[in-house]
GROMACS .gro file of C-alpha atoms in nm:
model
  486
    1MET     CA    1  -2.139  -5.472   0.814
    2LYS     CA    2  -2.063  -5.196   0.563
    3ASN     CA    3  -1.805  -5.274   0.298
    4ASN     CA    4  -1.574  -5.101   0.052
    5ILE     CA    5  -1.700  -5.235  -0.284
    6LYS     CA    6  -1.523  -5.177  -0.614
    7ILE     CA    7  -1.713  -5.237  -0.939
    8ILE     CA    8  -1.550  -5.299  -1.277
    9GLY     CA    9  -1.739  -5.148  -1.571
   10SER     CA   10  -2.025  -4.899  -1.586
   11GLY     CA   11  -2.293  -5.063  -1.800
   12PHE     CA   12  -2.655  -5.104  -1.695
   13SER     CA   13  -2.589  -5.402  -1.466
   14SER     CA   14  -2.296  -5.234  -1.290
   15ILE     CA   15  -2.480  -4.909  -1.223
   16ALA     CA   16  -2.788  -5.099  -1.106
   17ALA     CA   17  -2.578  -5.308  -0.865
   18ALA     CA   18  -2.399  -4.993  -0.744
   19CYS     CA   19  -2.733  -4.830  -0.660
   20TYR     CA   20  -2.859  -5.131  -0.463
   21LEU     CA   21  -2.531  -5.173  -0.273
   22ALA     CA   22  -2.494  -4.802  -0.193
   23ASN     CA   23  -2.853  -4.798  -0.073
   24LYS     CA   24  -2.750  -5.060   0.184
   25GLY     CA   25  -2.483  -4.824   0.314
   26HIS     CA   26  -2.179  -4.968   0.139
   27GLN     CA   27  -1.902  -4.746   0.001
   28VAL     CA   28  -1.918  -4.807  -0.375
   29THR     CA   29  -1.682  -4.696  -0.651
   30VAL     CA   30  -1.738  -4.779  -1.019
   31PHE     CA   31  -1.435  -4.796  -1.250
   32GLU     CA   32  -1.480  -4.747  -1.626
   33LYS     CA   33  -1.194  -4.793  -1.874
   34ASN     CA   34  -1.349  -4.556  -2.129
   35SER     CA   35  -1.390  -4.179  -2.102
   36SER     CA   36  -1.765  -4.192  -2.038
   37ILE     CA   37  -1.990  -4.426  -1.842
   38GLY     CA   38  -2.259  -4.651  -1.986
   39GLY     CA   39  -2.063  -4.946  -2.122
   40ARG     CA   40  -2.215  -5.043  -2.456
   41ALA     CA   41  -2.483  -4.778  -2.406
   42ARG     CA   42  -2.244  -4.492  -2.478
   43GLN     CA   43  -2.318  -4.196  -2.703
   44LEU     CA   44  -2.146  -4.071  -3.015
   45LYS     CA   45  -2.170  -3.698  -3.079
   46LYS     CA   46  -2.038  -3.558  -3.406
   47GLU     CA   47  -2.105  -3.244  -3.612
   48GLY     CA   48  -2.434  -3.175  -3.433
   49PHE     CA   49  -2.556  -3.537  -3.459
   50THR     CA   50  -2.613  -3.768  -3.160
   51PHE     CA   51  -2.624  -4.149  -3.170
   52ASP     CA   52  -2.685  -4.420  -2.913
   53MET     CA   53  -2.390  -4.647  -2.986
   54GLY     CA   54  -2.546  -4.962  -2.845
   55PRO     CA   55  -2.899  -5.046  -2.722
   56SER     CA   56  -3.168  -4.857  -2.911
   57TRP     CA   57  -3.489  -5.049  -2.820
   58TYR     CA   58  -3.671  -4.963  -2.497
   59TRP     CA   59  -3.887  -5.265  -2.417
   60MET     CA   60  -4.034  -5.397  -2.090
   61PRO     CA   61  -4.098  -5.059  -1.927
   62ASP     CA   62  -4.221  -5.238  -1.616
   63VAL     CA   63  -3.866  -5.361  -1.542
   64PHE     CA   64  -3.737  -5.002  -1.544
   65GLU     CA   65  -4.029  -4.898  -1.323
   66ARG     CA   66  -3.948  -5.178  -1.080
   67PHE     CA   67  -3.581  -5.077  -1.070
   68PHE     CA   68  -3.648  -4.712  -0.990
   69GLY     CA   69  -3.938  -4.813  -0.764
   70ASP     CA   70  -3.691  -5.002  -0.544
   71PHE     CA   71  -3.557  -4.656  -0.450
   72ASN     CA   72  -3.901  -4.493  -0.420
   73LYS     CA   73  -3.846  -4.323  -0.755
   74LYS     CA   74  -4.002  -4.341  -1.100
   75PRO     CA   75  -3.838  -4.335  -1.446
   76SER     CA   76  -4.024  -4.007  -1.504
   77ASP     CA   77  -3.821  -3.853  -1.221
   78TYR     CA   78  -3.519  -3.884  -1.449
   79TYR     CA   79  -3.631  -3.904  -1.812
   80GLU     CA   80  -3.935  -3.877  -2.038
   81LEU     CA   81  -4.066  -4.168  -2.245
   82ILE     CA   82  -4.237  -4.152  -2.584
   83LYS     CA   83  -4.438  -4.449  -2.713
   84LEU     CA   84  -4.351  -4.507  -3.077
   85SER     CA   85  -4.636  -4.528  -3.327
   86PRO     CA   86  -4.582  -4.733  -3.532
   87ALA     CA   87  -4.352  -4.935  -3.309
   88TYR     CA   88  -4.153  -5.036  -3.617
   89ARG     CA   89  -4.183  -5.136  -3.981
   90VAL     CA   90  -4.067  -5.460  -4.144
   91TYR     CA   91  -3.967  -5.422  -4.511
   92TYR     CA   92  -3.998  -5.708  -4.761
   93GLY     CA   93  -3.975  -5.534  -5.097
   94VAL     CA   94  -4.000  -5.201  -5.278
   95GLU     CA   95  -4.242  -4.991  -5.071
   96ASP     CA   96  -4.366  -5.324  -4.938
   97PHE     CA   97  -4.370  -5.329  -4.560
   98ILE     CA   98  -4.577  -5.425  -4.259
   99ALA     CA   99  -4.617  -5.158  -3.991
  100ILE     CA  100  -4.649  -5.288  -3.637
  101ALA     CA  101  -4.895  -5.068  -3.450
  102ASP     CA  102  -4.855  -4.944  -3.093
  103ASN     CA  103  -5.146  -5.156  -2.966
  104LEU     CA  104  -5.241  -5.524  -2.983
  105GLU     CA  105  -5.589  -5.466  -3.126
  106GLU     CA  106  -5.449  -5.307  -3.444
  107ILE     CA  107  -5.174  -5.570  -3.471
  108ILE     CA  108  -5.440  -5.844  -3.460
  109SER     CA  109  -5.624  -5.666  -3.743
  110THR     CA  110  -5.299  -5.643  -3.943
  111PHE     CA  111  -5.241  -6.018  -3.905
  112GLU     CA  112  -5.600  -6.098  -4.002
  113ALA     CA  113  -5.572  -5.888  -4.317
  114ILE     CA  114  -5.262  -6.081  -4.424
  115GLU     CA  115  -5.369  -6.434  -4.326
  116LYS     CA  116  -5.738  -6.507  -4.279
  117GLY     CA  117  -5.808  -6.653  -3.934
  118SER     CA  118  -5.468  -6.551  -3.795
  119GLY     CA  119  -5.616  -6.267  -3.587
  120LYS     CA  120  -5.791  -6.505  -3.348
  121VAL     CA  121  -5.485  -6.730  -3.341
  122LEU     CA  122  -5.265  -6.434  -3.254
  123ALA     CA  123  -5.499  -6.324  -2.975
  124LYS     CA  124  -5.474  -6.672  -2.820
  125PHE     CA  125  -5.096  -6.686  -2.875
  126MET     CA  126  -5.056  -6.348  -2.704
  127ALA     CA  127  -5.264  -6.457  -2.404
  128GLU     CA  128  -5.018  -6.746  -2.357
  129ALA     CA  129  -4.724  -6.509  -2.412
  130LYS     CA  130  -4.861  -6.273  -2.144
  131SER     CA  131  -4.898  -6.564  -1.905
  132ASN     CA  132  -4.533  -6.657  -1.969
  133TYR     CA  133  -4.430  -6.293  -1.925
  134ASP     CA  134  -4.604  -6.274  -1.588
  135ILE     CA  135  -4.429  -6.590  -1.471
  136ALA     CA  136  -4.088  -6.501  -1.613
  137ILE     CA  137  -4.048  -6.128  -1.555
  138LYS     CA  138  -4.239  -6.103  -1.230
  139ASP     CA  139  -4.076  -6.409  -1.078
  140LEU     CA  140  -3.830  -6.644  -1.252
  141VAL     CA  141  -3.576  -6.391  -1.382
  142TYR     CA  142  -3.543  -6.241  -1.034
  143ARG     CA  143  -3.377  -6.562  -0.912
  144PRO     CA  144  -2.997  -6.585  -0.883
  145GLY     CA  145  -2.929  -6.896  -1.091
  146VAL     CA  146  -2.792  -7.093  -0.796
  147SER     CA  147  -3.008  -7.405  -0.822
  148PRO     CA  148  -3.223  -7.584  -1.081
  149LEU     CA  149  -3.501  -7.581  -0.822
  150GLU     CA  150  -3.546  -7.210  -0.894
  151LEU     CA  151  -3.721  -7.307  -1.218
  152ILE     CA  152  -3.968  -7.538  -1.049
  153THR     CA  153  -4.284  -7.357  -0.946
  154THR     CA  154  -4.654  -7.439  -0.964
  155GLU     CA  155  -4.679  -7.220  -1.275
  156THR     CA  156  -4.376  -7.360  -1.461
  157ALA     CA  157  -4.482  -7.718  -1.388
  158LEU     CA  158  -4.786  -7.652  -1.606
  159LYS     CA  159  -4.563  -7.523  -1.886
  160VAL     CA  160  -4.281  -7.776  -1.875
  161GLY     CA  161  -4.341  -7.878  -2.237
  162GLN     CA  162  -4.258  -7.523  -2.347
  163PHE     CA  163  -3.901  -7.565  -2.225
  164PHE     CA  164  -3.850  -7.861  -2.460
  165SER     CA  165  -4.013  -7.719  -2.772
  166ASN     CA  166  -3.891  -7.409  -2.952
  167ILE     CA  167  -4.028  -7.075  -3.072
  168SER     CA  168  -3.990  -7.155  -3.441
  169LYS     CA  169  -4.179  -7.485  -3.417
  170ASP     CA  170  -4.460  -7.331  -3.212
  171VAL     CA  171  -4.507  -7.029  -3.436
  172ARG     CA  172  -4.506  -7.242  -3.752
  173LYS     CA  173  -4.777  -7.467  -3.609
  174LYS     CA  174  -5.003  -7.168  -3.564
  175PHE     CA  175  -4.925  -6.944  -3.864
  176LYS     CA  176  -4.864  -7.019  -4.233
  177ASN     CA  177  -4.769  -6.680  -4.376
  178GLU     CA  178  -4.388  -6.653  -4.380
  179ARG     CA  179  -4.392  -6.279  -4.313
  180LEU     CA  180  -4.603  -6.315  -4.000
  181ILE     CA  181  -4.381  -6.602  -3.886
  182GLN     CA  182  -4.071  -6.385  -3.921
  183ILE     CA  183  -4.231  -6.099  -3.727
  184LEU     CA  184  -4.312  -6.340  -3.442
  185GLU     CA  185  -3.964  -6.495  -3.452
  186PHE     CA  186  -3.785  -6.159  -3.454
  187PRO     CA  187  -3.814  -6.062  -3.082
  188VAL     CA  188  -3.623  -6.368  -2.958
  189LEU     CA  189  -3.321  -6.256  -3.160
  190PHE     CA  190  -3.270  -6.017  -2.868
  191LEU     CA  191  -3.200  -6.329  -2.661
  192GLY     CA  192  -2.905  -6.410  -2.886
  193ALA     CA  193  -3.008  -6.740  -3.048
  194LYS     CA  194  -3.200  -6.875  -3.346
  195PRO     CA  195  -3.576  -6.913  -3.291
  196SER     CA  196  -3.528  -7.287  -3.352
  197ASP     CA  197  -3.287  -7.299  -3.054
  198THR     CA  198  -3.493  -7.082  -2.819
  199PRO     CA  199  -3.742  -7.254  -2.584
  200SER     CA  200  -4.110  -7.184  -2.652
  201PHE     CA  201  -4.146  -7.036  -2.306
  202TYR     CA  202  -3.958  -6.732  -2.435
  203SER     CA  203  -4.268  -6.630  -2.629
  204PHE     CA  204  -4.292  -6.380  -2.344
  205MET     CA  205  -4.074  -6.165  -2.572
  206ASN     CA  206  -4.370  -6.142  -2.809
  207TYR     CA  207  -4.574  -5.996  -2.525
  208ALA     CA  208  -4.291  -5.749  -2.456
  209ASP     CA  209  -4.319  -5.648  -2.822
  210PHE     CA  210  -4.691  -5.650  -2.909
  211GLY     CA  211  -4.836  -5.628  -2.559
  212MET     CA  212  -4.624  -5.355  -2.403
  213GLY     CA  213  -4.507  -5.158  -2.704
  214THR     CA  214  -4.183  -4.994  -2.811
  215TRP     CA  215  -4.075  -4.678  -2.632
  216HIS     CA  216  -3.807  -4.415  -2.679
  217PRO     CA  217  -3.649  -4.202  -2.408
  218LYS     CA  218  -3.691  -3.843  -2.528
  219THR     CA  219  -3.329  -3.784  -2.626
  220GLY     CA  220  -3.218  -4.144  -2.661
  221MET     CA  221  -3.127  -4.448  -2.453
  222TYR     CA  222  -2.844  -4.255  -2.290
  223ASP     CA  223  -3.118  -4.072  -2.097
  224VAL     CA  224  -3.155  -4.394  -1.897
  225ILE     CA  225  -2.782  -4.409  -1.821
  226ARG     CA  226  -2.790  -4.043  -1.713
  227GLY     CA  227  -3.093  -4.112  -1.496
  228MET     CA  228  -2.930  -4.413  -1.331
  229GLU     CA  229  -2.609  -4.215  -1.281
  230SER     CA  230  -2.807  -3.937  -1.109
  231LEU     CA  231  -2.971  -4.190  -0.879
  232ALA     CA  232  -2.635  -4.353  -0.805
  233LEU     CA  233  -2.476  -4.018  -0.719
  234GLU     CA  234  -2.769  -3.937  -0.490
  235LEU     CA  235  -2.694  -4.265  -0.312
  236GLY     CA  236  -2.325  -4.183  -0.274
  237VAL     CA  237  -2.173  -4.391  -0.555
  238LYS     CA  238  -1.844  -4.262  -0.700
  239PHE     CA  239  -1.750  -4.300  -1.068
  240GLU     CA  240  -1.394  -4.312  -1.200
  241THR     CA  241  -1.358  -4.298  -1.581
  242ASN     CA  242  -1.040  -4.358  -1.786
  243SER     CA  243  -0.963  -4.626  -1.527
  244ASN     CA  244  -0.832  -4.943  -1.687
  245ILE     CA  245  -0.832  -5.251  -1.465
  246GLU     CA  246  -0.505  -5.437  -1.522
  247LYS     CA  247  -0.530  -5.707  -1.257
  248ILE     CA  248  -0.751  -5.844  -0.980
  249ILE     CA  249  -0.527  -5.910  -0.682
  250VAL     CA  250  -0.597  -6.224  -0.478
  251GLU     CA  251  -0.449  -6.302  -0.136
  252ASN     CA  252  -0.534  -6.614   0.066
  253LYS     CA  253  -0.797  -6.704  -0.194
  254LYS     CA  254  -0.974  -6.372  -0.144
  255ALA     CA  255  -1.010  -6.091  -0.398
  256VAL     CA  256  -0.860  -5.798  -0.209
  257ALA     CA  257  -0.763  -5.527  -0.457
  258LEU     CA  258  -0.763  -5.398  -0.812
  259GLN     CA  259  -0.466  -5.274  -1.008
  260VAL     CA  260  -0.599  -4.962  -1.181
  261ASN     CA  261  -0.373  -4.765  -1.415
  262GLY     CA  262  -0.072  -4.906  -1.229
  263ASN     CA  263  -0.208  -4.831  -0.882
  264ARG     CA  264  -0.333  -5.075  -0.618
  265ILE     CA  265  -0.689  -5.000  -0.501
  266ASP     CA  266  -0.793  -5.209  -0.199
  267ALA     CA  267  -1.144  -5.353  -0.170
  268ASP     CA  268  -1.350  -5.566   0.064
  269ILE     CA  269  -1.557  -5.694  -0.229
  270ILE     CA  270  -1.496  -5.683  -0.605
  271LEU     CA  271  -1.783  -5.699  -0.852
  272SER     CA  272  -1.732  -5.711  -1.228
  273GLY     CA  273  -1.994  -5.600  -1.477
  274ALA     CA  274  -1.732  -5.616  -1.753
  275ASP     CA  275  -1.714  -5.910  -1.993
  276TYR     CA  276  -1.704  -6.226  -1.775
  277HIS     CA  277  -1.438  -6.402  -1.983
  278HIS     CA  278  -1.217  -6.093  -1.986
  279THR     CA  279  -1.260  -6.042  -1.611
  280GLU     CA  280  -1.131  -6.392  -1.544
  281THR     CA  281  -0.819  -6.317  -1.750
  282LEU     CA  282  -0.745  -6.045  -1.491
  283LEU     CA  283  -0.708  -6.326  -1.236
  284ASP     CA  284  -0.411  -6.561  -1.216
  285PRO     CA  285  -0.498  -6.890  -1.397
  286GLU     CA  286  -0.553  -7.092  -1.080
  287TYR     CA  287  -0.834  -6.858  -0.972
  288ARG     CA  288  -1.035  -6.875  -1.295
  289ALA     CA  289  -1.360  -7.072  -1.262
  290TYR     CA  290  -1.408  -7.134  -1.634
  291SER     CA  291  -1.155  -7.268  -1.884
  292GLU     CA  292  -1.098  -7.148  -2.240
  293LYS     CA  293  -1.253  -7.477  -2.350
  294TYR     CA  294  -1.569  -7.388  -2.154
  295TRP     CA  295  -1.604  -7.050  -2.325
  296GLU     CA  296  -1.529  -7.200  -2.665
  297SER     CA  297  -1.811  -7.453  -2.620
  298LYS     CA  298  -2.080  -7.192  -2.549
  299THR     CA  299  -2.326  -7.034  -2.791
  300PHE     CA  300  -2.268  -6.661  -2.800
  301ALA     CA  301  -2.504  -6.398  -2.925
  302PRO     CA  302  -2.407  -6.232  -3.252
  303SER     CA  303  -2.154  -5.962  -3.306
  304SER     CA  304  -2.266  -5.669  -3.520
  305LEU     CA  305  -2.145  -5.436  -3.789
  306LEU     CA  306  -2.278  -5.093  -3.696
  307PHE     CA  307  -2.279  -4.768  -3.890
  308TYR     CA  308  -2.352  -4.423  -3.749
  309VAL     CA  309  -2.441  -4.196  -4.041
  310GLY     CA  310  -2.514  -3.827  -4.066
  311PHE     CA  311  -2.738  -3.724  -4.360
  312ASN     CA  312  -2.779  -3.368  -4.484
  313LYS     CA  313  -3.150  -3.416  -4.560
  314LYS     CA  314  -3.458  -3.586  -4.412
  315ILE     CA  315  -3.502  -3.951  -4.512
  316GLU     CA  316  -3.838  -4.048  -4.667
  317ASN     CA  317  -4.058  -4.359  -4.648
  318ILE     CA  318  -3.911  -4.474  -4.318
  319SER     CA  319  -4.000  -4.515  -3.948
  320HIS     CA  320  -3.796  -4.468  -3.630
  321HIS     CA  321  -3.717  -4.844  -3.621
  322ALA     CA  322  -3.708  -5.049  -3.941
  323LEU     CA  323  -3.619  -5.413  -4.011
  324PHE     CA  324  -3.517  -5.518  -4.361
  325PHE     CA  325  -3.627  -5.878  -4.421
  326ASP     CA  326  -3.619  -5.866  -4.801
  327VAL     CA  327  -3.365  -6.152  -4.808
  328ASP     CA  328  -3.357  -6.507  -4.669
  329PHE     CA  329  -3.402  -6.489  -4.289
  330ASN     CA  330  -3.300  -6.853  -4.237
  331GLN     CA  331  -2.986  -6.833  -4.448
  332HIS     CA  332  -2.860  -6.531  -4.254
  333ALA     CA  333  -2.926  -6.721  -3.928
  334LYS     CA  334  -2.720  -7.014  -4.061
  335ASP     CA  335  -2.437  -6.775  -4.147
  336ILE     CA  336  -2.434  -6.659  -3.785
  337TYR     CA  337  -2.486  -6.982  -3.591
  338ASP     CA  338  -2.431  -7.291  -3.806
  339GLU     CA  339  -2.150  -7.211  -4.051
  340PRO     CA  340  -2.011  -6.877  -3.931
  341LYS     CA  341  -1.925  -6.647  -4.221
  342TRP     CA  342  -2.010  -6.307  -4.364
  343PRO     CA  343  -2.365  -6.337  -4.506
  344GLU     CA  344  -2.399  -6.304  -4.882
  345SER     CA  345  -2.731  -6.121  -4.839
  346PRO     CA  346  -2.763  -5.981  -4.487
  347LEU     CA  347  -3.077  -5.882  -4.306
  348PHE     CA  348  -3.027  -5.545  -4.143
  349TYR     CA  349  -3.186  -5.301  -3.903
  350ALA     CA  350  -3.204  -4.924  -3.941
  351ASN     CA  351  -3.290  -4.668  -3.676
  352PHE     CA  352  -3.356  -4.299  -3.740
  353PRO     CA  353  -3.381  -4.142  -3.392
  354SER     CA  354  -3.410  -3.790  -3.533
  355ILE     CA  355  -3.763  -3.879  -3.653
  356THR     CA  356  -3.866  -3.881  -3.285
  357ASP     CA  357  -3.592  -3.673  -3.122
  358LYS     CA  358  -3.524  -3.341  -3.292
  359THR     CA  359  -3.198  -3.301  -3.095
  360ALA     CA  360  -3.046  -3.610  -3.262
  361ALA     CA  361  -2.961  -3.417  -3.581
  362PRO     CA  362  -2.936  -3.056  -3.700
  363GLU     CA  363  -3.256  -2.910  -3.841
  364GLY     CA  364  -3.350  -3.055  -4.180
  365MET     CA  365  -3.103  -3.343  -4.140
  366GLU     CA  366  -3.126  -3.705  -4.022
  367SER     CA  367  -2.921  -3.933  -3.799
  368GLY     CA  368  -2.914  -4.295  -3.911
  369PHE     CA  369  -2.796  -4.606  -3.727
  370PHE     CA  370  -2.757  -4.929  -3.929
  371LEU     CA  371  -2.687  -5.276  -3.787
  372ILE     CA  372  -2.600  -5.609  -3.951
  373PRO     CA  373  -2.591  -5.910  -3.713
  374LEU     CA  374  -2.276  -6.120  -3.764
  375ALA     CA  375  -2.119  -6.434  -3.624
  376PRO     CA  376  -1.893  -6.364  -3.323
  377GLY     CA  377  -1.523  -6.422  -3.385
  378ILE     CA  378  -1.557  -6.338  -3.755
  379GLU     CA  379  -1.292  -6.168  -3.971
  380ASP     CA  380  -1.321  -5.789  -3.956
  381THR     CA  381  -1.149  -5.558  -4.206
  382ALA     CA  382  -1.205  -5.203  -4.330
  383GLU     CA  383  -1.265  -5.343  -4.681
  384LEU     CA  384  -1.539  -5.579  -4.560
  385ARG     CA  385  -1.708  -5.300  -4.364
  386GLU     CA  386  -1.713  -5.075  -4.670
  387ALA     CA  387  -1.842  -5.350  -4.900
  388TYR     CA  388  -2.129  -5.430  -4.663
  389PHE     CA  389  -2.221  -5.066  -4.617
  390ASP     CA  390  -2.255  -5.037  -4.994
  391LYS     CA  391  -2.472  -5.353  -4.998
  392ILE     CA  392  -2.722  -5.236  -4.741
  393ILE     CA  393  -2.739  -4.873  -4.854
  394SER     CA  394  -2.804  -4.981  -5.213
  395ARG     CA  395  -3.085  -5.207  -5.093
  396PHE     CA  396  -3.218  -4.935  -4.862
  397GLU     CA  397  -3.234  -4.690  -5.153
  398ALA     CA  398  -3.418  -4.941  -5.374
  399LEU     CA  399  -3.664  -5.050  -5.104
  400THR     CA  400  -3.754  -4.695  -4.997
  401LYS     CA  401  -3.732  -4.546  -5.350
  402GLN     CA  402  -3.489  -4.264  -5.282
  403ASN     CA  403  -3.122  -4.172  -5.328
  404ILE     CA  404  -2.931  -4.104  -5.008
  405LYS     CA  405  -2.566  -4.197  -5.076
  406GLU     CA  406  -2.477  -3.848  -5.198
  407ASN     CA  407  -2.642  -3.701  -4.886
  408ILE     CA  408  -2.403  -3.867  -4.642
  409ILE     CA  409  -2.201  -3.609  -4.447
  410PHE     CA  410  -2.007  -3.873  -4.254
  411LYS     CA  411  -2.025  -4.232  -4.141
  412GLU     CA  412  -1.848  -4.416  -3.862
  413SER     CA  413  -1.836  -4.793  -3.830
  414PHE     CA  414  -1.808  -5.024  -3.527
  415CYS     CA  415  -1.758  -5.398  -3.558
  416LYS     CA  416  -1.607  -5.710  -3.403
  417LEU     CA  417  -1.257  -5.566  -3.349
  418ASP     CA  418  -1.407  -5.257  -3.182
  419PHE     CA  419  -1.623  -5.470  -2.949
  420GLU     CA  420  -1.305  -5.651  -2.846
  421GLU     CA  421  -1.095  -5.338  -2.801
  422VAL     CA  422  -1.349  -5.101  -2.646
  423TYR     CA  423  -1.550  -5.349  -2.435
  424ASN     CA  424  -1.309  -5.646  -2.400
  425SER     CA  425  -1.593  -5.849  -2.548
  426TYR     CA  426  -1.534  -6.223  -2.597
  427LYS     CA  427  -1.502  -6.289  -2.972
  428GLY     CA  428  -1.644  -5.940  -3.025
  429ASN     CA  429  -1.997  -6.051  -2.934
  430ALA     CA  430  -2.249  -5.768  -2.907
  431TYR     CA  431  -2.513  -5.912  -2.671
  432GLY     CA  432  -2.354  -6.172  -2.445
  433MET     CA  433  -2.427  -6.542  -2.413
  434ALA     CA  434  -2.737  -6.671  -2.589
  435ASN     CA  435  -3.039  -6.790  -2.389
  436THR     CA  436  -3.063  -7.144  -2.525
  437LEU     CA  437  -3.213  -7.424  -2.312
  438LEU     CA  438  -2.869  -7.537  -2.193
  439GLN     CA  439  -2.763  -7.179  -2.120
  440THR     CA  440  -3.062  -7.072  -1.909
  441ALA     CA  441  -3.078  -6.978  -1.540
  442PHE     CA  442  -2.854  -7.201  -1.324
  443LEU     CA  443  -2.672  -7.325  -1.640
  444ARG     CA  444  -2.517  -6.982  -1.701
  445PRO     CA  445  -2.187  -6.858  -1.548
  446LYS     CA  446  -2.235  -6.788  -1.179
  447LEU     CA  447  -2.283  -6.452  -1.008
  448LYS     CA  448  -2.032  -6.555  -0.739
  449SER     CA  449  -1.684  -6.686  -0.814
  450LYS     CA  450  -1.646  -7.057  -0.746
  451LYS     CA  451  -1.273  -7.024  -0.680
  452ILE     CA  452  -1.221  -6.716  -0.462
  453GLU     CA  453  -1.403  -6.525  -0.190
  454ASN     CA  454  -1.540  -6.171  -0.228
  455MET     CA  455  -1.546  -6.189  -0.611
  456TYR     CA  456  -1.878  -6.145  -0.795
  457PHE     CA  457  -2.002  -6.096  -1.151
  458THR     CA  458  -2.301  -5.932  -1.318
  459GLY     CA  459  -2.416  -5.860  -1.671
  460GLN     CA  460  -2.518  -6.032  -1.992
  461LEU     CA  461  -2.295  -6.340  -1.963
  462THR     CA  462  -2.451  -6.441  -1.632
  463VAL     CA  463  -2.816  -6.447  -1.516
  464PRO     CA  464  -3.070  -6.369  -1.643
  465GLY     CA  465  -2.909  -6.299  -1.985
  466PRO     CA  466  -2.884  -6.056  -2.278
  467GLY     CA  467  -3.071  -5.726  -2.305
  468VAL     CA  468  -3.110  -5.404  -2.108
  469PRO     CA  469  -3.397  -5.513  -1.877
  470PRO     CA  470  -3.213  -5.837  -1.786
  471ALA     CA  471  -2.901  -5.628  -1.714
  472LEU     CA  472  -3.094  -5.419  -1.459
  473ILE     CA  473  -3.222  -5.742  -1.303
  474SER     CA  474  -2.872  -5.891  -1.298
  475GLY     CA  475  -2.748  -5.591  -1.098
  476LYS     CA  476  -3.025  -5.642  -0.844
  477LEU     CA  477  -2.959  -6.016  -0.816
  478VAL     CA  478  -2.588  -5.982  -0.753
  479ALA     CA  479  -2.639  -5.704  -0.498
  480GLU     CA  480  -2.884  -5.928  -0.309
  481LEU     CA  481  -2.638  -6.219  -0.325
  482ILE     CA  482  -2.358  -6.002  -0.186
  483GLU     CA  483  -2.583  -5.888   0.099
  484LYS     CA  484  -2.686  -6.245   0.172
  485ASN     CA  485  -2.323  -6.362   0.192
  486LEU     CA  486  -2.200  -6.086   0.421
   0.00000   0.00000   0.00000
């Protein structure tokens, strides 16, 4: 039976689901409240500069290959990938950084040079991480989170202890050097929780980092959105931008229509890839599956203070991706998760896409993207944004031994209030709900509404969790669930 399916939001999970559903012959329309598709993966273009506004790391290339492969296509049919070398740098002091190579052999040598004996330990750690990756990404994350039995396989039974230990504890057993520990703890921050709250099994993120490398679509992450849009259009999907969803209409306990810009749009099935909490507020209270108390009790991934900066010169002593860990890693984590407040001394991330992509900035200039992770729900004012920009730029100048403040042509900021306004994001979170032990798989919000028929959800607040590859997987999972329930 072919259905008229309406999808709310046009992020990675929504477009992925649209492709799978259209490929099954359904009539699919995607509604986006903003003027361009992509959700958080939108672009900012200004004065000849181009910025990815959201995701900027391309990890787990095999997940993208699997997505396009489901339609007998390849990523290279739609965009070109460049492997970054180095993958990234981690700064600890003035001209004091560790460069992470684009291959495991060199990374092992780097570790060994810093901590004698750690090379062999890392090789063994990475073998375990690869084993976890093979189990997780090739199997577990492609399950719909319906039952706890999904987690029980021959392979996971052998690793049950890893679900009850944590990344921080495991890494600290194996390595003594604090810098190496931080580098190994860093990838799980993409999962939205502290390393001490993230199960050891998630070391598969270290394999995603060291084992598979860091890539960059030739002209930015928006290349992926454009590629997915092209595929979706080939499959017959329709996109409607500037289309704000005001209400989900329910009749006889079935989701039957959307109210879009004041108009009723009928549907056989409604799927939301927008913020899960926000989507439920579009339903009358009796049809909401999760209470405000439920959402309040959950651990959410951080919000972020972002800056998009145009410089009138090339920036020196820097790599495409750079992490600034010259302050207390653990204190900043406490300021996000334990006692939410603005950090006194924030870690930050900087990304200069114009190093790799010459179209990202005018000739002789540089585009810079800066990110400070923050607690969700935090106070957000123009004065705070400006104060923190000054903090990180002053540190950046000192650490890279150059003056850049006077070379700023413009800067635009994006923070908690913008996440709420532009993406309807709960508490202004940037990445969704954290993947802690009690928020994994079947313990996450469900893909299918528990209260009404024909209402489904996808994206980073449901399974499998935060990040671009999981979003693609989430779109596939919900499309399969819809097909199964027809």
